[in-house]
Coordinates of C-alpha atoms in Angstrom, one line a residue:
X1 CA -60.1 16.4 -7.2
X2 CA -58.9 19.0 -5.0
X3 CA -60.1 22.3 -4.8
X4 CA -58.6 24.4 -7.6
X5 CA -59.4 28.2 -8.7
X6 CA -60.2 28.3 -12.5
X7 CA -56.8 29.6 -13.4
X8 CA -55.1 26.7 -12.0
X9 CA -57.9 24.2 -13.7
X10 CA -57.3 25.8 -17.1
X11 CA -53.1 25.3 -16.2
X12 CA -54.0 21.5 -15.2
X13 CA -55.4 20.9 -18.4
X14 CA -53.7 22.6 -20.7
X15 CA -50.0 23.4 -18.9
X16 CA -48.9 20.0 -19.9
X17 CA -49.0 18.4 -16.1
X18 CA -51.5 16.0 -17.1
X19 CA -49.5 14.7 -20.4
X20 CA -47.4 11.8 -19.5
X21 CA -43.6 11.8 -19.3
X22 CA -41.9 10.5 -22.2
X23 CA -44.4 8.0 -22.0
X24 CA -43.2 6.9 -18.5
X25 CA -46.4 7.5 -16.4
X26 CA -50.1 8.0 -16.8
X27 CA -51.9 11.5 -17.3
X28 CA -53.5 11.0 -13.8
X29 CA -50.3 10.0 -11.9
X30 CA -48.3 13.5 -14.0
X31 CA -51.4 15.5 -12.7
X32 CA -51.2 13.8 -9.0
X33 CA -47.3 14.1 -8.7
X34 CA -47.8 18.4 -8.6
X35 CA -49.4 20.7 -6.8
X36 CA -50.4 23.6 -6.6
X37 CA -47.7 26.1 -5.5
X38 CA -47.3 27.1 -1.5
X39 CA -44.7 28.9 -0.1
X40 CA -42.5 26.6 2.8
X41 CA -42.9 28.1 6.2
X42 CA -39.7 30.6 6.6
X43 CA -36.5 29.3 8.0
X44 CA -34.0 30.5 10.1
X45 CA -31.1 30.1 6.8
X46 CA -30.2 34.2 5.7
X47 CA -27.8 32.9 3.3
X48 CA -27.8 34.9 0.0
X49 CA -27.9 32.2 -2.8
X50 CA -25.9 31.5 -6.1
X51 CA -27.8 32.0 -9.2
X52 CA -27.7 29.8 -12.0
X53 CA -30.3 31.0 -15.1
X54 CA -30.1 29.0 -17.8
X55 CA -31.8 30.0 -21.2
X56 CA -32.8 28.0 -24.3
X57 CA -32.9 29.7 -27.3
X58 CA -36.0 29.2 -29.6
X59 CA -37.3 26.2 -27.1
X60 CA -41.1 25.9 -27.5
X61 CA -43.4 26.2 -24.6
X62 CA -44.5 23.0 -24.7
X63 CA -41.0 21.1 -25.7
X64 CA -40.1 19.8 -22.6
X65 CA -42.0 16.2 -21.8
X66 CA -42.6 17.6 -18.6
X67 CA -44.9 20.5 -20.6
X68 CA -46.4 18.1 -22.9
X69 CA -44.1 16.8 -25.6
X70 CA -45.4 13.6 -26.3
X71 CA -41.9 12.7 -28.8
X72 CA -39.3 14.6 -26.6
X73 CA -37.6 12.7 -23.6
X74 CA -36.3 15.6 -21.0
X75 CA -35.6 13.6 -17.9
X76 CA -33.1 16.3 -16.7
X77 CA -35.4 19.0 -16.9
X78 CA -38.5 16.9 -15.9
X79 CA -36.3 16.2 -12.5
X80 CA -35.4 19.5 -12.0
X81 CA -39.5 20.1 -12.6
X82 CA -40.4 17.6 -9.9
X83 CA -37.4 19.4 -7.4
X84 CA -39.1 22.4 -7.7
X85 CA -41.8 24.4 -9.4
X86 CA -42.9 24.3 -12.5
X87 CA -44.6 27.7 -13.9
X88 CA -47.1 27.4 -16.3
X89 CA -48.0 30.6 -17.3
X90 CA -44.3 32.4 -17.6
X91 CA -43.7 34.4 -20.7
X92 CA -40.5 35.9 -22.0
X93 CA -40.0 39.5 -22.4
X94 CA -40.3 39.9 -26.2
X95 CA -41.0 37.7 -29.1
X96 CA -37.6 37.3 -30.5
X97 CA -34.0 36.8 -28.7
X98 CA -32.5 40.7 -28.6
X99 CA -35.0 41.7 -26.4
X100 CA -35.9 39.7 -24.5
X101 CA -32.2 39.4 -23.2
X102 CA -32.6 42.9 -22.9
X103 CA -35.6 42.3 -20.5
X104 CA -34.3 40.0 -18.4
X105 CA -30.8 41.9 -17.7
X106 CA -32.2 45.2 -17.6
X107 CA -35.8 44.2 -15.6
X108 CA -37.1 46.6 -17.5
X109 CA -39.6 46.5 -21.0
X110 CA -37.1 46.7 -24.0
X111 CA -38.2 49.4 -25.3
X112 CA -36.9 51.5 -22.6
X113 CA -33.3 51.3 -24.8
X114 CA -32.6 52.2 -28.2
X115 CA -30.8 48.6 -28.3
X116 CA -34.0 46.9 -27.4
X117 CA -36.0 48.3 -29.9
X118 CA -33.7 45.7 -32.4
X119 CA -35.6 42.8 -32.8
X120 CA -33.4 40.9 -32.5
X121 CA -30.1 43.2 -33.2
X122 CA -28.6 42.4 -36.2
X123 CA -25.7 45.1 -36.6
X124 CA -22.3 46.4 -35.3
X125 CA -23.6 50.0 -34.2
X126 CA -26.6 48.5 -31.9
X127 CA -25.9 46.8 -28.4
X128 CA -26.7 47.2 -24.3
X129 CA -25.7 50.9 -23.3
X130 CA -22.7 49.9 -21.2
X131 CA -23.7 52.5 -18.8
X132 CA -27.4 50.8 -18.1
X133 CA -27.2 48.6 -15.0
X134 CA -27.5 45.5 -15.3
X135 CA -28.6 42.3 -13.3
X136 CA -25.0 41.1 -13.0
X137 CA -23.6 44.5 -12.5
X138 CA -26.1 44.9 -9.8
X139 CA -25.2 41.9 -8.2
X140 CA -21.6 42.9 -8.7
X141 CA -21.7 46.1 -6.6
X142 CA -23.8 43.9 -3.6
X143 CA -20.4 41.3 -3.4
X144 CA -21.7 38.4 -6.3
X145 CA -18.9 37.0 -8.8
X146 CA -20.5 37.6 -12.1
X147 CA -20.3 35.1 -15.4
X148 CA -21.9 34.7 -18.6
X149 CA -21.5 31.6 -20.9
X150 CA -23.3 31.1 -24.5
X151 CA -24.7 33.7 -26.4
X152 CA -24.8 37.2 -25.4
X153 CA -26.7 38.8 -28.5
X154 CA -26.6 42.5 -26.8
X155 CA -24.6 43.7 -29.2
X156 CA -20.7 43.0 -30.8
X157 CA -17.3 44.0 -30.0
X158 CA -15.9 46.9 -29.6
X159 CA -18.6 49.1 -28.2
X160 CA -20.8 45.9 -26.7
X161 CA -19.5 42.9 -24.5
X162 CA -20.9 41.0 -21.1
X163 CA -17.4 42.2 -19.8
X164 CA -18.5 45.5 -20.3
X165 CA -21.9 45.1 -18.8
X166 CA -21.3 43.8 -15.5
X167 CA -20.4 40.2 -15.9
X168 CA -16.8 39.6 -14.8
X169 CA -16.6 36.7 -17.2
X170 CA -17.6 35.8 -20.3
X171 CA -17.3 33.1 -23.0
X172 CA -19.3 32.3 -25.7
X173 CA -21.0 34.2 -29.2
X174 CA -21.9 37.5 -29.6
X175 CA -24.2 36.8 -31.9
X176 CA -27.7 35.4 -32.9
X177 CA -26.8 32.2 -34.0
X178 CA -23.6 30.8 -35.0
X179 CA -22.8 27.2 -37.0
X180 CA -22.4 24.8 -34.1
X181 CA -19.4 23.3 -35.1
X182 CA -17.0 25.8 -37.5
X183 CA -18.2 28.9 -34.8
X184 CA -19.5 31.4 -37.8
X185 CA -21.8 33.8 -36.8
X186 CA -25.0 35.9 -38.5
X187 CA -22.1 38.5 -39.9
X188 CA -20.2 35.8 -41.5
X189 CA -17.4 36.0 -39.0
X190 CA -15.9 33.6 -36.5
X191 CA -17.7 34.3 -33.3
X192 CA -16.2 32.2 -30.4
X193 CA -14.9 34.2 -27.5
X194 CA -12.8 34.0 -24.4
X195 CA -13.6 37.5 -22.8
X196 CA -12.8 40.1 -25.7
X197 CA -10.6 37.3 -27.6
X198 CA -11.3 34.8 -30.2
X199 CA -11.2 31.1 -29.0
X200 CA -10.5 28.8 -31.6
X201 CA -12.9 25.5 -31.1
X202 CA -14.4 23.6 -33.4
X203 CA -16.4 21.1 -31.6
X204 CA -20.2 20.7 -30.9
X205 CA -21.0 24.1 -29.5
X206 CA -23.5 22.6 -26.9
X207 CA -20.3 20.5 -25.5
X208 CA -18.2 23.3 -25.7
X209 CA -20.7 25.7 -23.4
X210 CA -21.5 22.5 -21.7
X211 CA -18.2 22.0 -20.0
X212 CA -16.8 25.6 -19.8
X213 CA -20.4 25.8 -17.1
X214 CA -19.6 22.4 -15.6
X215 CA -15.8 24.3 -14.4
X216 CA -17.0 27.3 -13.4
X217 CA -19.9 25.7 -11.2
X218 CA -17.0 23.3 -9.8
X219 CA -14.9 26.2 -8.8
X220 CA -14.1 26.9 -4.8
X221 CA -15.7 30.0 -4.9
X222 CA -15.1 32.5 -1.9
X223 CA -18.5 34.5 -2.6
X224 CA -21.7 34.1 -4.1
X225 CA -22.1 33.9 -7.7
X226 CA -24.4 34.8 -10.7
X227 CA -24.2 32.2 -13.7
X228 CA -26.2 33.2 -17.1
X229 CA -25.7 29.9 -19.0
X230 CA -27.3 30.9 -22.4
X231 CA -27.4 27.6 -25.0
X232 CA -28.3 28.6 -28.6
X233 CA -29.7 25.0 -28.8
X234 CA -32.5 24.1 -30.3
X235 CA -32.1 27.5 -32.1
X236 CA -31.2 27.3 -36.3
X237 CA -29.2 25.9 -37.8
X238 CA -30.9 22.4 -37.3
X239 CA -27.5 20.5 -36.2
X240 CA -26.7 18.1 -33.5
X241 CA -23.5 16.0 -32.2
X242 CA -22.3 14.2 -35.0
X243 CA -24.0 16.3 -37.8
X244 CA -20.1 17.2 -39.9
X245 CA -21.1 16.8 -43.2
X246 CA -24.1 18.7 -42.7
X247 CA -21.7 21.4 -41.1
X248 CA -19.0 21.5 -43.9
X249 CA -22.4 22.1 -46.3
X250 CA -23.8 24.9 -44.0
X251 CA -20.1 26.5 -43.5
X252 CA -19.4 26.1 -47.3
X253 CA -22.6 28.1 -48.2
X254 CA -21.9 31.1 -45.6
X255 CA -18.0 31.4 -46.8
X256 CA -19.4 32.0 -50.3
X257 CA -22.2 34.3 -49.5
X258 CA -21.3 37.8 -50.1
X259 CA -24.3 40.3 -48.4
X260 CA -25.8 39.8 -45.4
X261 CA -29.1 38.4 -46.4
X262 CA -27.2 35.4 -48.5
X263 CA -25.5 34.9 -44.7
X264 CA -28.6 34.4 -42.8
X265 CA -30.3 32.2 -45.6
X266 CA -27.0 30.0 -45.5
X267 CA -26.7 30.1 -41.4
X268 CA -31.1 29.5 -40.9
X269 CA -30.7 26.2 -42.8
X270 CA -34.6 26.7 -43.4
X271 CA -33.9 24.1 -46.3
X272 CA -32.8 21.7 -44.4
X273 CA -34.1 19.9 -40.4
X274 CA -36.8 17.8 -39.5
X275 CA -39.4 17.1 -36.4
X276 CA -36.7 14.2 -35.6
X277 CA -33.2 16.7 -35.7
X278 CA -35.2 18.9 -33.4
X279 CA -35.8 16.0 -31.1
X280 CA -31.9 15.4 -30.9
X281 CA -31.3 18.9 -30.8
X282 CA -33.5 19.4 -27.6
X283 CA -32.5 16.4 -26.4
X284 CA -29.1 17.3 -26.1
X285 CA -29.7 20.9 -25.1
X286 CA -31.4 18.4 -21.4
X287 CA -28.3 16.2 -21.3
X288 CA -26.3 19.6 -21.5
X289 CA -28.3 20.8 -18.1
X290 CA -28.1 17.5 -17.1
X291 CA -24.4 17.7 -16.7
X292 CA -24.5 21.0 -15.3
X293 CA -26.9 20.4 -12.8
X294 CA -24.7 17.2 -11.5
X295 CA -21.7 19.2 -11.3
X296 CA -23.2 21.7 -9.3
X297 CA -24.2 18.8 -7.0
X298 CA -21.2 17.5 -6.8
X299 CA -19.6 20.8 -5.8
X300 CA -22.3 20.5 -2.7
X301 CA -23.6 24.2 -3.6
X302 CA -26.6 22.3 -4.8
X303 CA -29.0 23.5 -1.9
X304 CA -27.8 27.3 -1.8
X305 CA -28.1 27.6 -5.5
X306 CA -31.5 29.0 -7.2
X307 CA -31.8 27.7 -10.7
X308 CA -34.1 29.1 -12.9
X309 CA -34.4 27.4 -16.2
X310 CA -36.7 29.1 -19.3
X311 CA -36.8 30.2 -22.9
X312 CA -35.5 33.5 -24.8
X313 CA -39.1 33.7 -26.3
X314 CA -41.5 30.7 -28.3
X315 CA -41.0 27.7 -30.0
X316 CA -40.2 28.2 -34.3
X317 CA -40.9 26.0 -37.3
X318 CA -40.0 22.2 -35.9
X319 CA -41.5 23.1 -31.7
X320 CA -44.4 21.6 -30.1
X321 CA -46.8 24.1 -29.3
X322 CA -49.9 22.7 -28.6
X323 CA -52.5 23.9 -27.7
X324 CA -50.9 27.6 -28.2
X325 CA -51.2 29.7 -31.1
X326 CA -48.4 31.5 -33.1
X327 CA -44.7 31.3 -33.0
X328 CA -42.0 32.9 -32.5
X329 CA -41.7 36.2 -33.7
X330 CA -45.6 37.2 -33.0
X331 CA -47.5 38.1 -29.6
X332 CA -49.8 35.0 -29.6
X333 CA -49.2 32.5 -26.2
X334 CA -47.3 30.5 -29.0
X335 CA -44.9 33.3 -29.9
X336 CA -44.2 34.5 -25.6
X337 CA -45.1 31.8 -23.2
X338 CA -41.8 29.6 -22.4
X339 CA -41.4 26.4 -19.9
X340 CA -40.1 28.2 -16.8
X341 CA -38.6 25.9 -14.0
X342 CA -37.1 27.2 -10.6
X343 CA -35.8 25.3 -8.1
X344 CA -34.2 26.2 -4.7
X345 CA -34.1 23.3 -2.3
X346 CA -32.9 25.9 0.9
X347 CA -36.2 27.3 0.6
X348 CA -38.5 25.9 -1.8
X349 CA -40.4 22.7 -2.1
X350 CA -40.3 20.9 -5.2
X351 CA -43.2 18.7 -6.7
X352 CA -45.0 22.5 -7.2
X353 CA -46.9 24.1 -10.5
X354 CA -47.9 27.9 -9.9
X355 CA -50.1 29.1 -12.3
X356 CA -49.1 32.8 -11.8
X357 CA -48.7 35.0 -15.2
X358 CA -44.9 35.9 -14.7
X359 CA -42.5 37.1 -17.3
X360 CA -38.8 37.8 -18.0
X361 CA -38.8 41.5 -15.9
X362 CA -40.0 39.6 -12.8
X363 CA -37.8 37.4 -12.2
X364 CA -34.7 40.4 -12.8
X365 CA -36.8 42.1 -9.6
X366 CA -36.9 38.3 -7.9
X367 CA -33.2 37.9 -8.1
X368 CA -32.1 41.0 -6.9
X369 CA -34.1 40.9 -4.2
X370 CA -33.0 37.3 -3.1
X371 CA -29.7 38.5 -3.7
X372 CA -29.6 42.0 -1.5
X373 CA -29.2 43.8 -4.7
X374 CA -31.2 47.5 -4.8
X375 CA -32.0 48.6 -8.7
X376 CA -30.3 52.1 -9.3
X377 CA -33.5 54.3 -9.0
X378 CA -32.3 56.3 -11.7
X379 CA -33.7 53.0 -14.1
X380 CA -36.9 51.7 -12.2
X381 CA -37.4 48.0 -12.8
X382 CA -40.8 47.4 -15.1
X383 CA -40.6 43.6 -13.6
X384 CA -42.5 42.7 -10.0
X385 CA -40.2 40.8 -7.7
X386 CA -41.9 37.2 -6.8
X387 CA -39.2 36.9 -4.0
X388 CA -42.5 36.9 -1.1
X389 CA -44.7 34.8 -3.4
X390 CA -42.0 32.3 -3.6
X391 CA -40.7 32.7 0.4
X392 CA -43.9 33.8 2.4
X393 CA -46.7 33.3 0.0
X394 CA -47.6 36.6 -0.7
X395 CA -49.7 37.9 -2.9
X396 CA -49.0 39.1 -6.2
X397 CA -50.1 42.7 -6.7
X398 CA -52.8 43.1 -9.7
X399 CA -50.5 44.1 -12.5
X400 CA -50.6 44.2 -16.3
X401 CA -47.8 42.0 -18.5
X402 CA -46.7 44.2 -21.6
X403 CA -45.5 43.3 -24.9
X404 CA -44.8 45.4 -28.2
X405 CA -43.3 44.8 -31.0
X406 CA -44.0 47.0 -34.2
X407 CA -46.8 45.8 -35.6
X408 CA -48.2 43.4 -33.0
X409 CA -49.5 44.5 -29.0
X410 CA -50.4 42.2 -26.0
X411 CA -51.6 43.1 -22.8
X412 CA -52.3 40.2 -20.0
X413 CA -54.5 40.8 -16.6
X414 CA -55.2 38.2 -14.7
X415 CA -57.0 35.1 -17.2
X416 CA -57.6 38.1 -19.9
X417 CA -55.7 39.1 -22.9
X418 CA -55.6 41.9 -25.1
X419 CA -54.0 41.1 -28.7
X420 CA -53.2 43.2 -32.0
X421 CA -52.5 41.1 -35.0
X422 CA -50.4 42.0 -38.0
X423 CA -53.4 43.5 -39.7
X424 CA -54.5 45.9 -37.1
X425 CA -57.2 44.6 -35.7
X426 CA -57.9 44.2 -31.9
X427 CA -58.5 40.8 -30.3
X428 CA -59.3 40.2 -26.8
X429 CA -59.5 36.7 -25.1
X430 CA -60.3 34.4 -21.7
X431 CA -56.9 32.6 -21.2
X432 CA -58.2 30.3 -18.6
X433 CA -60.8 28.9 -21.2
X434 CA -59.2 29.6 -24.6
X435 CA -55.1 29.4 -24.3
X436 CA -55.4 28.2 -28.1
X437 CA -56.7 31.8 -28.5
X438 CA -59.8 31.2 -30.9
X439 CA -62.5 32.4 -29.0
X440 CA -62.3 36.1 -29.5
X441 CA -64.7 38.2 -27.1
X442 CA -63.9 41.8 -27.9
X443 CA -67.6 42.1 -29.9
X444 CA -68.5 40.3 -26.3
X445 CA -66.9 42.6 -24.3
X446 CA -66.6 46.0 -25.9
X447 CA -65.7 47.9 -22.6
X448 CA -62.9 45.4 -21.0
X449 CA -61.2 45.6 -24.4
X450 CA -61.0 49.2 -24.3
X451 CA -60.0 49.4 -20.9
X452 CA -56.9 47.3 -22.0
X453 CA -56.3 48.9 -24.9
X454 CA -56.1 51.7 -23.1
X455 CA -53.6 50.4 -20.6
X456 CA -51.9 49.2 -23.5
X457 CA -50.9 52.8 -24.9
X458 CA -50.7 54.2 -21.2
X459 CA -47.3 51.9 -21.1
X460 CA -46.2 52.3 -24.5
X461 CA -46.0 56.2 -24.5
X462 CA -43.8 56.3 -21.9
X463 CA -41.2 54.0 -24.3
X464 CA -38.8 54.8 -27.2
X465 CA -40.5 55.4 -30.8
X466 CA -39.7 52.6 -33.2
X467 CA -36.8 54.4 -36.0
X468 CA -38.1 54.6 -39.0
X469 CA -38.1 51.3 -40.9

């Protein structure tokens, strides 16, 4: 066995690269196929990439096969995995989708905006200040064409938009979560958009997204470009291609509902789904990028484009977890640590895992950077850009990952841990030996948990106080 630190052990063993591929090779040949990340020597290519991010929405941690699904085949993503580098220790920004999205197109914690203290953002009057910058506006103002496809879920029309935000196009939901065939959203409205209009289209959502990405990737384009391809599969309501019946039932339900609450109880679906709909549902989401990814092959941008896939925040109700704690919604590994996959075949190897704690904020500083974009000083980025860790090999400075949201706190250095629970009470935990977070040390190790407590509320006075509930 080669010569691994603990950190990269403990990802070994429990990241998922030892599980077998949809069944389709051993545990030893997964674990022999990667290793452990190391930067290519530099070339002599200066040639600013495209970007293609592309989000899952609610997609567990562990729900790719390449992660450790033993029941969910994902050859597209497991390719894409084995192309490039597989991350397993990536978190998103928050615990639900509002801000988390605000993280990642902001770089910065969500709290730093009174729209990212929604979680998620559930009314008309709250959105992304159209004034913040943002990673596509960014990249606008340093010569990138700018898109966004899927959900947006920074806020609605007429105040809110991607189009208003930085991206030059945009087409797809506004919303949460919408009814993947009749287009109705978490307000019980059509929500279905070309730009600021309504687009009338009542197919399979994921199809719909699916081949709007495939044209724009396909395009001749005379720059470089920034695509945020943001699916709401696997995400509620627990429908896949074919599912009609089920739709008209769902569609029926929110029509008739007549407050808010009766709208998201008919749109969750939480009466209906099972472990095998979720299956599909993921399934489909990988055929999806699949297609996507063979376009952009096709086009012959393939080599000059970075892709970066990952998840708006943890797996909920039907995901594979294992061995993580919590779900979505909370600040256990279960609730924050997503499958993050990048690939860039200019500049970096593939068969790779890195084992570096990275989350949503990062990679906002990463693209920038690759890109030529400067953040506005006036809004200093909370992410750390992993542009030379990636390119040279260089170090990571020692830095703290943050999370907050009301009742729950998380701090990460290095392989340590510091975690509030709903009740109040202060956990702290070894990630390299205890991901399932069991094994709590704070009686242990009285002085490391108040040093990270203390960091903690060092970050968290500098950000917005929570409105009164």
């Amino acid at each position: 066995m080669p010569d691994l630190s603990r950190r990269a052990f403990g990802g070994l063993v429990g990241g998922g690269a030892v599980t077998a591929v949809a069944g389709t090779a051993t545990a030893a040949e997964a674990a022999s196929a990667e290793r452990p990340f190391k930067a290519r020597p530099a070339n002599a290519s200066r040639r600013r990439p495209n970007f293609l991010i592309i989000l899952g929405d609610d997609l567990g941690w562990a729900d790719l096969s390449s992660y450790g699904a033993p029941h969910i085949r994902t050859p597209n993503l497991d390719r894409l995995a084995r192309q490039g580098v597989r991350f397993t220790d990536a978190y998103s920004g928050s615990a639900t989708c509002s801000p988390t999205r605000f993280s990642l197109y902001t770089g910065r914690y969500p709290g730093r905006t009174k729209g990212g203290l929604a979680e998620p953002i559930a009314s008309k009057t709250q959105g992304l200040d159209p004034n913040h910058p943002t990673l596509a506006s960014l990249l606008k103002k340093a010569g990138y064409s700018t898109a966004l496809i899927g959900k947006w879920h920074c806020g609605w029309l007429p105040d809110y938009s991607p189009t208003k935000s930085g991206w030059d196009e945009f087409f797809g939901n506004f919303g949460g979560a919408l009814e993947y065939f009749s287009k109705l959203g978490q307000l019980g409205e059509y929500d279905l958009y070309e730009g600021d209009a309504e687009y009338k289209d009542l197919r399979y959502y994921t199809t719909v997204l699916t081949e709007r990405a495939v044209e724009y990737v396909s395009r001749d384009h005379g720059k470089p470009w920034l695509l945020n391809l943001n699916f709401t599969t696997p995400h509620w309501p627990w429908l896949a291609e074919g599912d009609e019946e089920t739709s008209a039932e769902i569609t029926a339900k929110i029509r008739a509902a007549t407050t808010q609450a009766e709208i998201k109880t008919a749109l969750s679906h939480y009466d209906g789904g099972s472990v095998a709909k979720y299956t599909q549902m993921v399934e489909s989401l990988d055929a999806a990028v699949g297609e996507v990814l063979a376009a952009l092959r096709r086009s012959r941008q393939e080599n000059d484009t970075v892709v970066l896939f990952a998840s708006d925040n943890g797996g909920e109700r039907w995901s594979y977890l294992w061995p993580l704690s919590g779900a979505k919604s909370n600040l256990q590994e279960g609730g924050i640590r997503v499958p993050t996959i990048v690939r860039w075949p200019s500049r970096i190897d593939g068969h790779q895992v890195s084992h570096e704690p990275n989350f949503s904020p990062d990679w906002t500083a990463t693209l920038l950077e690759l890109g030529g974009a400067r953040p506005d000083p006036a809004y200093p980025l909370d992410g750390t850009s992993l542009a030379g860790y990636l390119l040279r090999g260089e170090e990571l400075p020692e830095r703290d990952l943050f999370w907050r949201v009301r009742d729950n706190r998380a701090l990460r250095r290095d392989d340590w841990k510091y975690y509030r629970d709903h009740d109040g009470a202060d956990h702290l935990y070894n990630l390299a030996e205890d991901q399932r977070e069991q094994a709590d040390l704070a009686p242990d190790q009285p002085e490391l948990l108040a040093e990270l407590k203390k960091a903690w509320e060092r970050i968290a006075g500098g950000l917005l106080p929570y409105p009164a509930s």
